[in-house]
Tab-separated table of C-alpha atoms and ligand atoms in Angstrom:
chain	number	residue	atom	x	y	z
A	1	UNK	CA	0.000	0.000	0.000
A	2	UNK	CA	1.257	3.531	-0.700
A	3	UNK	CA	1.303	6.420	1.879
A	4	UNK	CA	-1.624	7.724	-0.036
A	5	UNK	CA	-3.695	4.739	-0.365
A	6	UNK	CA	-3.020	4.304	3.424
A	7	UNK	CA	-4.176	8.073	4.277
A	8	UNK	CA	-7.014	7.411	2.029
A	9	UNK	CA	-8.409	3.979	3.626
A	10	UNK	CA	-7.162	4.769	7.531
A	11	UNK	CA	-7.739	8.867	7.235
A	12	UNK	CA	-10.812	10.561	7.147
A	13	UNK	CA	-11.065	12.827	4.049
A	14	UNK	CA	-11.745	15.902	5.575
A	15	UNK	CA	-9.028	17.770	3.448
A	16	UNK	CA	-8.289	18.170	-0.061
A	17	UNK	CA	-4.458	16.767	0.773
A	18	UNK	CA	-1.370	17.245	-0.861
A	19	UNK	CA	0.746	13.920	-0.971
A	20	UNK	CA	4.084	15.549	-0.850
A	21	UNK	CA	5.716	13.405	1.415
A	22	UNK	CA	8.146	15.598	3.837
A	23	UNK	CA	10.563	13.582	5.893
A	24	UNK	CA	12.726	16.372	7.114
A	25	UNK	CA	12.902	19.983	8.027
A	26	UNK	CA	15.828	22.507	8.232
A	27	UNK	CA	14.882	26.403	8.934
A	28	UNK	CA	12.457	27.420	6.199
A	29	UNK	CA	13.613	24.557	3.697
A	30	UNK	CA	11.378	20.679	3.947
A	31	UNK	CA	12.747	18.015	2.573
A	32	UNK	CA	10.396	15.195	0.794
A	33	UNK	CA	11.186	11.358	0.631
A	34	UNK	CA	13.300	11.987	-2.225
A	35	UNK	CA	15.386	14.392	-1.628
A	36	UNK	CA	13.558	17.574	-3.240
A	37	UNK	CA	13.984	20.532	-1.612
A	38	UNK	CA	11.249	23.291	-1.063
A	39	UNK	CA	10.920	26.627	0.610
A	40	UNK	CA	8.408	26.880	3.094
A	41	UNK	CA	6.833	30.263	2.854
A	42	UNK	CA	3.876	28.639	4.220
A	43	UNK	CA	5.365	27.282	8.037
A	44	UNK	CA	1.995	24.986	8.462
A	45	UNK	CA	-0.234	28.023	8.292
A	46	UNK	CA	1.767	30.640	10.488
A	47	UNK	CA	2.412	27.775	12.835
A	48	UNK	CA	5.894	26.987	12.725
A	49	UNK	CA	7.065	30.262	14.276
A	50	UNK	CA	10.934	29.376	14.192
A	51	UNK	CA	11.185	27.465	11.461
A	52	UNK	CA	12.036	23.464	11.260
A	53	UNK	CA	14.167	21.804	13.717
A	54	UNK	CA	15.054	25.418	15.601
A	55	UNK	CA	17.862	24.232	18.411
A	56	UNK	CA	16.441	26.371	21.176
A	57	UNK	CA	12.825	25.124	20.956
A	58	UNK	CA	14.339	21.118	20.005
A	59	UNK	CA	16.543	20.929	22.922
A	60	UNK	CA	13.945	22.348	25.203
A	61	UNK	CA	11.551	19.933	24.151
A	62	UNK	CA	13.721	17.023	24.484
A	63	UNK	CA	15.184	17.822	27.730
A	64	UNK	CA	11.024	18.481	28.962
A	65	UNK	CA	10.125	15.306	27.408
A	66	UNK	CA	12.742	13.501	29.234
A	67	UNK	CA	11.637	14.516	32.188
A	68	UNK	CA	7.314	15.404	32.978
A	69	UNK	CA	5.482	15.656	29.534
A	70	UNK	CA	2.266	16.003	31.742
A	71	UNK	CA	0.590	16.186	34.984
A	72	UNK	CA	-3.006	17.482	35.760
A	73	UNK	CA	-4.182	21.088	35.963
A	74	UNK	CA	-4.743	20.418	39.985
A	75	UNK	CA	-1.345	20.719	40.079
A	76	UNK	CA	0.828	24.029	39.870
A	77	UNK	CA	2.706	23.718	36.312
A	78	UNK	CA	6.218	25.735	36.444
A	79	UNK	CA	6.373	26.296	32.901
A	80	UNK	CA	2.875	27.369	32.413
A	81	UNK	CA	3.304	30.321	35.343
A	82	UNK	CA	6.293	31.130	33.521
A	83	UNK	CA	4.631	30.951	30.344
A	84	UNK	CA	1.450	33.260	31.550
A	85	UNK	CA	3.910	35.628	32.839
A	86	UNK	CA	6.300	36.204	29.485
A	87	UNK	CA	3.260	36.830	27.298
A	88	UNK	CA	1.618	39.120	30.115
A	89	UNK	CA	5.039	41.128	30.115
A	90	UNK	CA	5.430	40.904	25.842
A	91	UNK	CA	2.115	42.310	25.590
A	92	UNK	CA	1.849	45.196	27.510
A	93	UNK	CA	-1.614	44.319	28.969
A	94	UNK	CA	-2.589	43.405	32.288
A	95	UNK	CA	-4.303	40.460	31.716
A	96	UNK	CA	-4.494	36.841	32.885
A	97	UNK	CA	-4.596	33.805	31.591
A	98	UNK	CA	-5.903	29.964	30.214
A	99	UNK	CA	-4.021	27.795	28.119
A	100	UNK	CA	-6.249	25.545	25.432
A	101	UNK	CA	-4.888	23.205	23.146
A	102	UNK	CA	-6.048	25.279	19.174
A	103	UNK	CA	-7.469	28.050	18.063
A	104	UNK	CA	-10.836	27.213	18.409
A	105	UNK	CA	-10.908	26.036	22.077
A	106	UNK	CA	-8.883	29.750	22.919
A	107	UNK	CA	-11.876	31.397	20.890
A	108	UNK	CA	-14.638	28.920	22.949
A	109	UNK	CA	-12.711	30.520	26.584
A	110	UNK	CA	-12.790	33.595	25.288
A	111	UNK	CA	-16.861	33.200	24.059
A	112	UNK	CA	-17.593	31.824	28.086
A	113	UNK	CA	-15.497	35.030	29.521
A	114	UNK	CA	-18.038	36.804	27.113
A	115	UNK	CA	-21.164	35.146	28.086
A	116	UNK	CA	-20.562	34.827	32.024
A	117	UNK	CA	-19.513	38.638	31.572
A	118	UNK	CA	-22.781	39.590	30.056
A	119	UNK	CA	-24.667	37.522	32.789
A	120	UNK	CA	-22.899	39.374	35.917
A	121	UNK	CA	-22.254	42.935	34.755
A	122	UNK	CA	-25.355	43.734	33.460
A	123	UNK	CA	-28.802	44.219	35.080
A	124	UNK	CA	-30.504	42.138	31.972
A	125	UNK	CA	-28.005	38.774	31.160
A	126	UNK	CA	-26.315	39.759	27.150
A	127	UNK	CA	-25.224	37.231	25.559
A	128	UNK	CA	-24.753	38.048	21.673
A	129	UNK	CA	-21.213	38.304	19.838
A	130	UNK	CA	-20.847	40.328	16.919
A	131	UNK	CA	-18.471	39.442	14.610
A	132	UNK	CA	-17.546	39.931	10.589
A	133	UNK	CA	-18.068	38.522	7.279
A	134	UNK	CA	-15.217	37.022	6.211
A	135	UNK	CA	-14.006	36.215	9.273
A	136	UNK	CA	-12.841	32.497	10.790
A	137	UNK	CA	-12.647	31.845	14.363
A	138	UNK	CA	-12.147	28.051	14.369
A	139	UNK	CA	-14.336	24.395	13.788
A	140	UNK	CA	-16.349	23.374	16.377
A	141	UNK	CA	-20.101	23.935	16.368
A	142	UNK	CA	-19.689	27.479	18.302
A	143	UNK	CA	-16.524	28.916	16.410
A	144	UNK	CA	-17.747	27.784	13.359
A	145	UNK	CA	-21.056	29.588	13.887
A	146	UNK	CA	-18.877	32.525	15.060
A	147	UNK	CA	-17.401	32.119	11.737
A	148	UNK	CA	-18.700	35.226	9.104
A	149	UNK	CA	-18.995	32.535	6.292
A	150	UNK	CA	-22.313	30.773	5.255
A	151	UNK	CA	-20.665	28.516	3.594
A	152	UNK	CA	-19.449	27.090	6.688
A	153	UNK	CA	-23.069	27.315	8.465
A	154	UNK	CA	-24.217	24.304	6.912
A	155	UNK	CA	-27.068	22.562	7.451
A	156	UNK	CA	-25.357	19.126	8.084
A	157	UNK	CA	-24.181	20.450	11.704
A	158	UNK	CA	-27.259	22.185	12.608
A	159	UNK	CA	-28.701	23.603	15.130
A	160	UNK	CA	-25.745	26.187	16.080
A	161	UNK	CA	-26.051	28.109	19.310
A	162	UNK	CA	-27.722	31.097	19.099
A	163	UNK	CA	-26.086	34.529	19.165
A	164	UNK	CA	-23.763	35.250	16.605
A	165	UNK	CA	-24.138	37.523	13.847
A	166	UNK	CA	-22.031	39.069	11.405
A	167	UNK	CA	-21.835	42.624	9.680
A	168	UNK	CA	-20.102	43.169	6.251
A	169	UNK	CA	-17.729	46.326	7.573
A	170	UNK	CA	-16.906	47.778	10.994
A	171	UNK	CA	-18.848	50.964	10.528
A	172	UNK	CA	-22.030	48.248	10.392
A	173	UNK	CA	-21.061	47.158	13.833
A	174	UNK	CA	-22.369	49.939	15.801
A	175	UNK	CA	-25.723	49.730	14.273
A	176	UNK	CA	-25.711	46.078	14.974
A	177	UNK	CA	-25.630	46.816	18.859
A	178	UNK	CA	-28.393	46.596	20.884
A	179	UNK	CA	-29.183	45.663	24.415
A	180	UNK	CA	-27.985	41.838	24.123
A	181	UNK	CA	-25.009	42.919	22.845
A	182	UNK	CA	-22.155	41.519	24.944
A	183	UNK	CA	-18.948	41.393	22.831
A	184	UNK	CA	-17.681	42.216	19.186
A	185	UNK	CA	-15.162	39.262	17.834
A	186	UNK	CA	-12.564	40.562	15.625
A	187	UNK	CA	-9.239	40.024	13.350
A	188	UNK	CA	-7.353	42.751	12.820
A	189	UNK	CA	-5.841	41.268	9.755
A	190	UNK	CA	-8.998	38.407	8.446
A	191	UNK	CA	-6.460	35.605	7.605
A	192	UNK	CA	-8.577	32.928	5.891
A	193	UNK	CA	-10.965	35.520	4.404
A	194	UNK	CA	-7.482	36.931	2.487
A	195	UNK	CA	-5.240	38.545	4.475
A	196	UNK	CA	-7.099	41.641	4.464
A	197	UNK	CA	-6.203	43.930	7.116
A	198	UNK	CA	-8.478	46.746	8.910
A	199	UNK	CA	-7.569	50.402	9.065
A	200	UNK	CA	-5.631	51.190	12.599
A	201	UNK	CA	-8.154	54.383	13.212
A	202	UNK	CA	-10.935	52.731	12.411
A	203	UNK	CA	-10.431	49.795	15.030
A	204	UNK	CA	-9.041	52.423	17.274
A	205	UNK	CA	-12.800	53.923	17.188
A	206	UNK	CA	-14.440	50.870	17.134
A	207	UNK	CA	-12.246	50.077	20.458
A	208	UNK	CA	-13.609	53.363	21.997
A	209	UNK	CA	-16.897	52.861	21.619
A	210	UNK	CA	-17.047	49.700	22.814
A	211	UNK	CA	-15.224	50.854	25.879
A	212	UNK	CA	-17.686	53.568	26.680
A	213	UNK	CA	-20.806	51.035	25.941
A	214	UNK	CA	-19.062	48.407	28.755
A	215	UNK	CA	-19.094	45.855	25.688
A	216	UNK	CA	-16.211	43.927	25.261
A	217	UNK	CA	-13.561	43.971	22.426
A	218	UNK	CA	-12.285	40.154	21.808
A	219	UNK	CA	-9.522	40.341	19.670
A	220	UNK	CA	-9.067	36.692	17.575
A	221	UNK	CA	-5.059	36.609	17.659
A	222	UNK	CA	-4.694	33.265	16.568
A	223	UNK	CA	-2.776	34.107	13.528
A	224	UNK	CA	-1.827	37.640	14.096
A	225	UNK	CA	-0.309	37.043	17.320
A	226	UNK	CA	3.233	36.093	18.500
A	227	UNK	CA	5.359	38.698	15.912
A	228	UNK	CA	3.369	37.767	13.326
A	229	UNK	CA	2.554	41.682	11.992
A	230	UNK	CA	5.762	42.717	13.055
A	231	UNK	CA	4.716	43.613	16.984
A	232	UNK	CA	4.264	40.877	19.671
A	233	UNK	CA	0.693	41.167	19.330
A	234	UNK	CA	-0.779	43.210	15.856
A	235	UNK	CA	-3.199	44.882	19.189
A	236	UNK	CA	0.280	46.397	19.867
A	237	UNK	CA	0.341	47.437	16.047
A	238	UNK	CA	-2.723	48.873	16.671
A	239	UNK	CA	-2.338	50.208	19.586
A	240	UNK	CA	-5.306	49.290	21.506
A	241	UNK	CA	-6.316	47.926	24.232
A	242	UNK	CA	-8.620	44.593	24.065
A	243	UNK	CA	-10.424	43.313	27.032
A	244	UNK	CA	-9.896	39.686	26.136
A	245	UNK	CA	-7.416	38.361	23.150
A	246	UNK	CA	-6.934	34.983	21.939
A	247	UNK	CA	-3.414	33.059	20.854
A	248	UNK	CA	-2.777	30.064	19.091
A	249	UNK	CA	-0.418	29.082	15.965
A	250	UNK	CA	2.614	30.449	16.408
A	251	UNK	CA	2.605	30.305	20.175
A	252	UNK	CA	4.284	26.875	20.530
A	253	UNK	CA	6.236	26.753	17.180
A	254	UNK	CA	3.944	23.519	16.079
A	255	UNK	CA	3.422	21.775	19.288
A	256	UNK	CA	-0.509	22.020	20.002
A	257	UNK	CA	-1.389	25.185	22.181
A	258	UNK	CA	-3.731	27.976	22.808
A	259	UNK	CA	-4.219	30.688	25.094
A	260	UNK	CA	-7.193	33.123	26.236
A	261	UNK	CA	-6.150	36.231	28.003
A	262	UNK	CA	-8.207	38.851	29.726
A	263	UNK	CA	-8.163	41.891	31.608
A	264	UNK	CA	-11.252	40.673	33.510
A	265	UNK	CA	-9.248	37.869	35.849
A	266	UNK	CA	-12.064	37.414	38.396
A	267	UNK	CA	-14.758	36.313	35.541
A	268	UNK	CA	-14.200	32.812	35.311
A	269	UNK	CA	-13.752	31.222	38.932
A	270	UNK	CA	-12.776	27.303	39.583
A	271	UNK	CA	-15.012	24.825	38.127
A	272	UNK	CA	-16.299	27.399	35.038
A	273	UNK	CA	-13.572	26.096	32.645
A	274	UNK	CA	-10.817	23.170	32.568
A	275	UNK	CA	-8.922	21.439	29.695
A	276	UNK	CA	-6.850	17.887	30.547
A	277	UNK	CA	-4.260	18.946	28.370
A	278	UNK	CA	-3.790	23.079	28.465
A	279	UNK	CA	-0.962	24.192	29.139
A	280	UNK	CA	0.772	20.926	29.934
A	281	UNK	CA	4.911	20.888	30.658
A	282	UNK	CA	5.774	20.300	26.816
A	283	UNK	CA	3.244	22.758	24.936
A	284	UNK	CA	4.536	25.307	27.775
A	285	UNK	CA	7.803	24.374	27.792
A	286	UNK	CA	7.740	24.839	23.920
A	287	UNK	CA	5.963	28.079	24.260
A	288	UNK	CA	8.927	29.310	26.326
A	289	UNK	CA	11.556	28.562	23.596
A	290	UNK	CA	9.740	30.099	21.245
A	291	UNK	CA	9.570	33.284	22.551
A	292	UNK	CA	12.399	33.344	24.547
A	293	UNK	CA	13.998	32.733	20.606
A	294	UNK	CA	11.214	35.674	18.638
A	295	UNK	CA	11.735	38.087	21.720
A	296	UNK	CA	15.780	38.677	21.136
A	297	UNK	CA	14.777	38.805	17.356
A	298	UNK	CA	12.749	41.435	18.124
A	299	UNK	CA	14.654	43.308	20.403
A	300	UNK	CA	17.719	43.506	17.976
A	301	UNK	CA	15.785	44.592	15.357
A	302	UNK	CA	15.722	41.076	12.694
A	303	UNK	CA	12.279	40.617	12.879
A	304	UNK	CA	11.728	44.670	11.670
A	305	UNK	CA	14.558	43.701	8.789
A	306	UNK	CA	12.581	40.399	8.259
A	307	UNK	CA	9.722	41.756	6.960
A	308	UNK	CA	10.583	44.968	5.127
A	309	UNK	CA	12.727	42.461	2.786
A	310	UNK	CA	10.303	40.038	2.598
A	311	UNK	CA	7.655	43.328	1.707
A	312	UNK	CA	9.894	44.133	-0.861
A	313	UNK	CA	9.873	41.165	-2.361
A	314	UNK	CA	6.448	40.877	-2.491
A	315	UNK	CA	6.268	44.605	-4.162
A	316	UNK	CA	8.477	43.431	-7.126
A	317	UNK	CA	6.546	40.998	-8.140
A	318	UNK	CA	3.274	43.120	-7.895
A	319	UNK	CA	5.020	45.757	-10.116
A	320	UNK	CA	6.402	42.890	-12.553
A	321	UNK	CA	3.534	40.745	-12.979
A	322	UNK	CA	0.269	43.045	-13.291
A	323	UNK	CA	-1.089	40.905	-15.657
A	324	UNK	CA	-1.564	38.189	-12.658
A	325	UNK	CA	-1.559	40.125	-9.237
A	326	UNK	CA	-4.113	43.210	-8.154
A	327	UNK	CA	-2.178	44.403	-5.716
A	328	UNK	CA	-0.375	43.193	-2.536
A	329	UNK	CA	-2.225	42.918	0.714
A	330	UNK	CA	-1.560	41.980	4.662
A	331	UNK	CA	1.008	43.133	7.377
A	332	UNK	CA	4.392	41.920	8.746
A	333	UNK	CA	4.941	38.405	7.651
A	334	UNK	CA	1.193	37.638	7.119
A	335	UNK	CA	1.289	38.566	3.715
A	336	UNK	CA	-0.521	37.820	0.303
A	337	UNK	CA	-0.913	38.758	-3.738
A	338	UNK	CA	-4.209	39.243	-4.829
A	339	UNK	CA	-4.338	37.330	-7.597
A	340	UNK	CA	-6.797	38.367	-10.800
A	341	UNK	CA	-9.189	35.260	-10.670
A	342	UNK	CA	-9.492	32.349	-8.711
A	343	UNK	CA	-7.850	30.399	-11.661
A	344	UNK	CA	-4.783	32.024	-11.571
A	345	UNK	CA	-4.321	31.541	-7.448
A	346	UNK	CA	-5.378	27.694	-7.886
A	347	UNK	CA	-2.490	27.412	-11.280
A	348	UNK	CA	0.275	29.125	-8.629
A	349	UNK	CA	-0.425	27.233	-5.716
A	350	UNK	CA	0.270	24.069	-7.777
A	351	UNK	CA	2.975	25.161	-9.743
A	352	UNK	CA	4.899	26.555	-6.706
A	353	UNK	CA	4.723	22.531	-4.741
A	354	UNK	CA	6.225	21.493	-8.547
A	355	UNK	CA	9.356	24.222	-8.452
A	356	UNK	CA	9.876	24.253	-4.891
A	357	UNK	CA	8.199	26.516	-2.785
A	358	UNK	CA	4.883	26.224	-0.443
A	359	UNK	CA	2.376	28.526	-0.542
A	360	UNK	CA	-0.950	28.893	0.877
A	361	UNK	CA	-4.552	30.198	-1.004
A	362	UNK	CA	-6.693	32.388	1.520
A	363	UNK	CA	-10.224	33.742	0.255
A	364	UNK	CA	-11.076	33.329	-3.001
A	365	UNK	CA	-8.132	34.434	-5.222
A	366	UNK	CA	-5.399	35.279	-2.662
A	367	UNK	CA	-1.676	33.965	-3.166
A	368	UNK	CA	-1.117	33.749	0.793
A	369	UNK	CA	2.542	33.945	2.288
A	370	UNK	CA	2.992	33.115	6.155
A	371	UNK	CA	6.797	32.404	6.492
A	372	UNK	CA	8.189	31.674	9.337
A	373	UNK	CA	9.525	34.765	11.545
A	374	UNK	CA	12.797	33.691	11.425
A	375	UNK	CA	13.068	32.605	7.928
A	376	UNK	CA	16.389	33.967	6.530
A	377	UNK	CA	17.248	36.641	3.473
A	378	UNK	CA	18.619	33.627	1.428
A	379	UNK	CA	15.646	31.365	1.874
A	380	UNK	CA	13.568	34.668	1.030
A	381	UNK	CA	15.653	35.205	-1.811
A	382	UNK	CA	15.147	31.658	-2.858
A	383	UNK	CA	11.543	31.394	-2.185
A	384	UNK	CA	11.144	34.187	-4.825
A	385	UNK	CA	13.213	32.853	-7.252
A	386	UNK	CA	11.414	29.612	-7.371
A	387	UNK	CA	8.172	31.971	-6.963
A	388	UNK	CA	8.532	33.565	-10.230
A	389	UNK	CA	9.382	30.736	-12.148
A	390	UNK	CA	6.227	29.048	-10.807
A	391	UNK	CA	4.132	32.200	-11.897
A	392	UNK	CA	6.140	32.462	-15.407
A	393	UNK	CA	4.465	29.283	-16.071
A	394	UNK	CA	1.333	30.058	-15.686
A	395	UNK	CA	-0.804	30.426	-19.092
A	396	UNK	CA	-3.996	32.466	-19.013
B	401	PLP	C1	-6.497	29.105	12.483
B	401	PLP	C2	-7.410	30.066	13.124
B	401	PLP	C3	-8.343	29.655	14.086
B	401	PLP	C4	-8.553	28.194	14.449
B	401	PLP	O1	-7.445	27.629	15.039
B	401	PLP	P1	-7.387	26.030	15.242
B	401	PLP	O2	-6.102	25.824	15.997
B	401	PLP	O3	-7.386	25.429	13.893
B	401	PLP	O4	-8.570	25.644	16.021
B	401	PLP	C5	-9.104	30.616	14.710
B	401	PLP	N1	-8.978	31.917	14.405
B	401	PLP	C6	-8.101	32.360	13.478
B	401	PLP	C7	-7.993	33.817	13.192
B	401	PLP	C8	-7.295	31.454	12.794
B	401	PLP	O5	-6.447	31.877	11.859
């Protein structure tokens, strides 16, 4: 049996897969079973924060593993103190908080801080979260309904749990308030809608208002978070304050975690929330390493020199192939090329796994680029190389 006919008789086919088998990773540069090289410009979807087989974050998670992988959460965890602590400080914000396990369990936290919050603090219990089309907040029945996509609401899964709704733009969102209002659920920069980032005054009023109406601002950080825009957090970009922010992806450099934090510590109380696996030693342990690696990148100024190369990059290609790209689009290293039809995006994506390089669609005609954050100029340099002679190739 091949690896694919085992994937397709053993693996449920929940994903239109790729059967480039990848038996090795160095930096920003995978390795399949026979030898072919590829630059990943995709790091499993803004997960693998410090590239493939990073020494800090391997050695860490061999010398954890050799000693507690996991005990319960009725036990103190070292690490995951440690771990609370270091994002607290990176962030700026005075906030505490609870480690998940994805994405979509951080967004489910930060939906029960919402809800118990609208219960307690107001004289008539709110309850609904407002959120965007276009947006993605995650795969289980709540996040998914969260989710500003219809295709996703499908009948199959029903019935969702009430209280979501969506608006097209954020000047719709203040209309959209009314007295059950509890929260608004926002990316700064929509990822899987296509990399499409919001103005920085507009969320700054948005932020305002909500402030002054005692509704909360949730602020879906899953992909924008850990250095991903350039700043520890893209709230930091934008310079506002949320009252409850969600982390996932990059957080533990491709070992499983996720993380709610809020200003609003005395919300949840023991017993309202739990996880067997949150912020066990090894995701927090791996958590450490990564940061402890993104934070001296950041402080000596390779993260800021990261991304203005990799920008530049990006603008070259706009200005060379018109024919192909609209325009660029995203922040930091969360980056994409609008391409001119959905034909186009589907022809590059392909003929970028054939030349060597991974990259990811996002929307409906986005070229989507989420490097890692240490990815160096050569592999950059590379990338693009092997970039353009995938693109050359395509025929219109
Ligand atoms: C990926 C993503 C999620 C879901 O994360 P999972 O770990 O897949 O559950 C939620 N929100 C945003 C913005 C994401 O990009």
């Amino acid at each position: 049996m091949t690896l694919e006919e085992q994937d397709k008789k053993y693996v449920l086919q929940t994903y239109a897969r790729d059967y480039t088998n990848f038996v090795k990773g160095v930096g920003s540069t995978l390795y399949d079973e026979n030898g072919k090289d590829y630059i990943d410009f995709a790091s499993g979807i803004g997960v693998n924060s410090v590239g493939h087989g990073n020494e800090t974050l391997t050695s860490a998670l061999c010398e954890q593993a050799k000693n507690i992988i996991h005990i319960s959460n009725l036990q103190v965890i070292e690490p995951q103190a440690q771990l609370a602590q270091k994002i607290v400080e990176l962030s700026g914000y005075d906030m505490g908080i609870f480690f998940a396990n994805s994405g979509a369990e951080a967004n489910e936290g930060a939906i029960k801080i919402a809800r118990k919050y609208g219960e307690t603090k107001f004289d008539a219990k709110r309850y609904k979260v407002i959120t965007l089309e276009h947006s993605f907040h995650g795969r289980t029945i709540t996040t998914v309904k969260a989710t500003g996509q219809e295709s996703f609401h499908t009948p199959h899964f029903s019935p969702y749990p009430d209280g979501f709704s969506y608006e097209k733009s954020i000047a719709d969102v203040y209309k959209a308030i009314d007295g059950e209002t509890v929260a608004v659920l926002i990316e700064l920069v929509q990822g899987e809608g296509g990399v499409q980032p919001f103005e920085k005054e507009e969320i700054q009023k948005l932020a305002a208002h909500l402030k002054a109406e005692g509704i909360l601002l949730i602020v879906d950080e899953v992909q924008t978070g850990v250095y991903r825009t350039g700043e520890f957090l893209a709230s930091n970009l934008y310079e506002i304050e949320p009252d409850i922010i969600t982390l996932a992806k990059g957080l533990g450099g491709g070992v499983p975690i996720g993380a709610v934090m809020t200003k609003y510590k005395e919300i949840l109380s023991a017993g309202d929330h739990g996880s067997t696996f949150g912020g066990n030693y090894l995701s927090t342990r791996a958590g450490l390493a990564v940061l402890d690696v993104l934070s001296k990148l950041d402080d000596n100024g390779t993260i800021d020199e990261t991304l203005v190369y990799f920008s530049k990059k990006l603008q070259e290609i706009v200005e060379k192939y018109g024919n192909l790209f609209e325009k660029e689009v995203g922040l930091g290293l969360m980056r994409g090329l609008r391409a001119r039809s959905a034909d186009i995006q589907g022809n590059i994506i392909k003929n970028c796994m054939v030349e060597g390089v991974i990259v990811l669609k996002a929307g409906r005609n986005t070229v989507r680029f989420l490097p890692s954050i240490t990815i160096s100029k050569n592999e950059i340099d590379e990338g693009f190389k092997r970039f353009e002679v995938a693109i050359e190739k395509v025929c219109i």
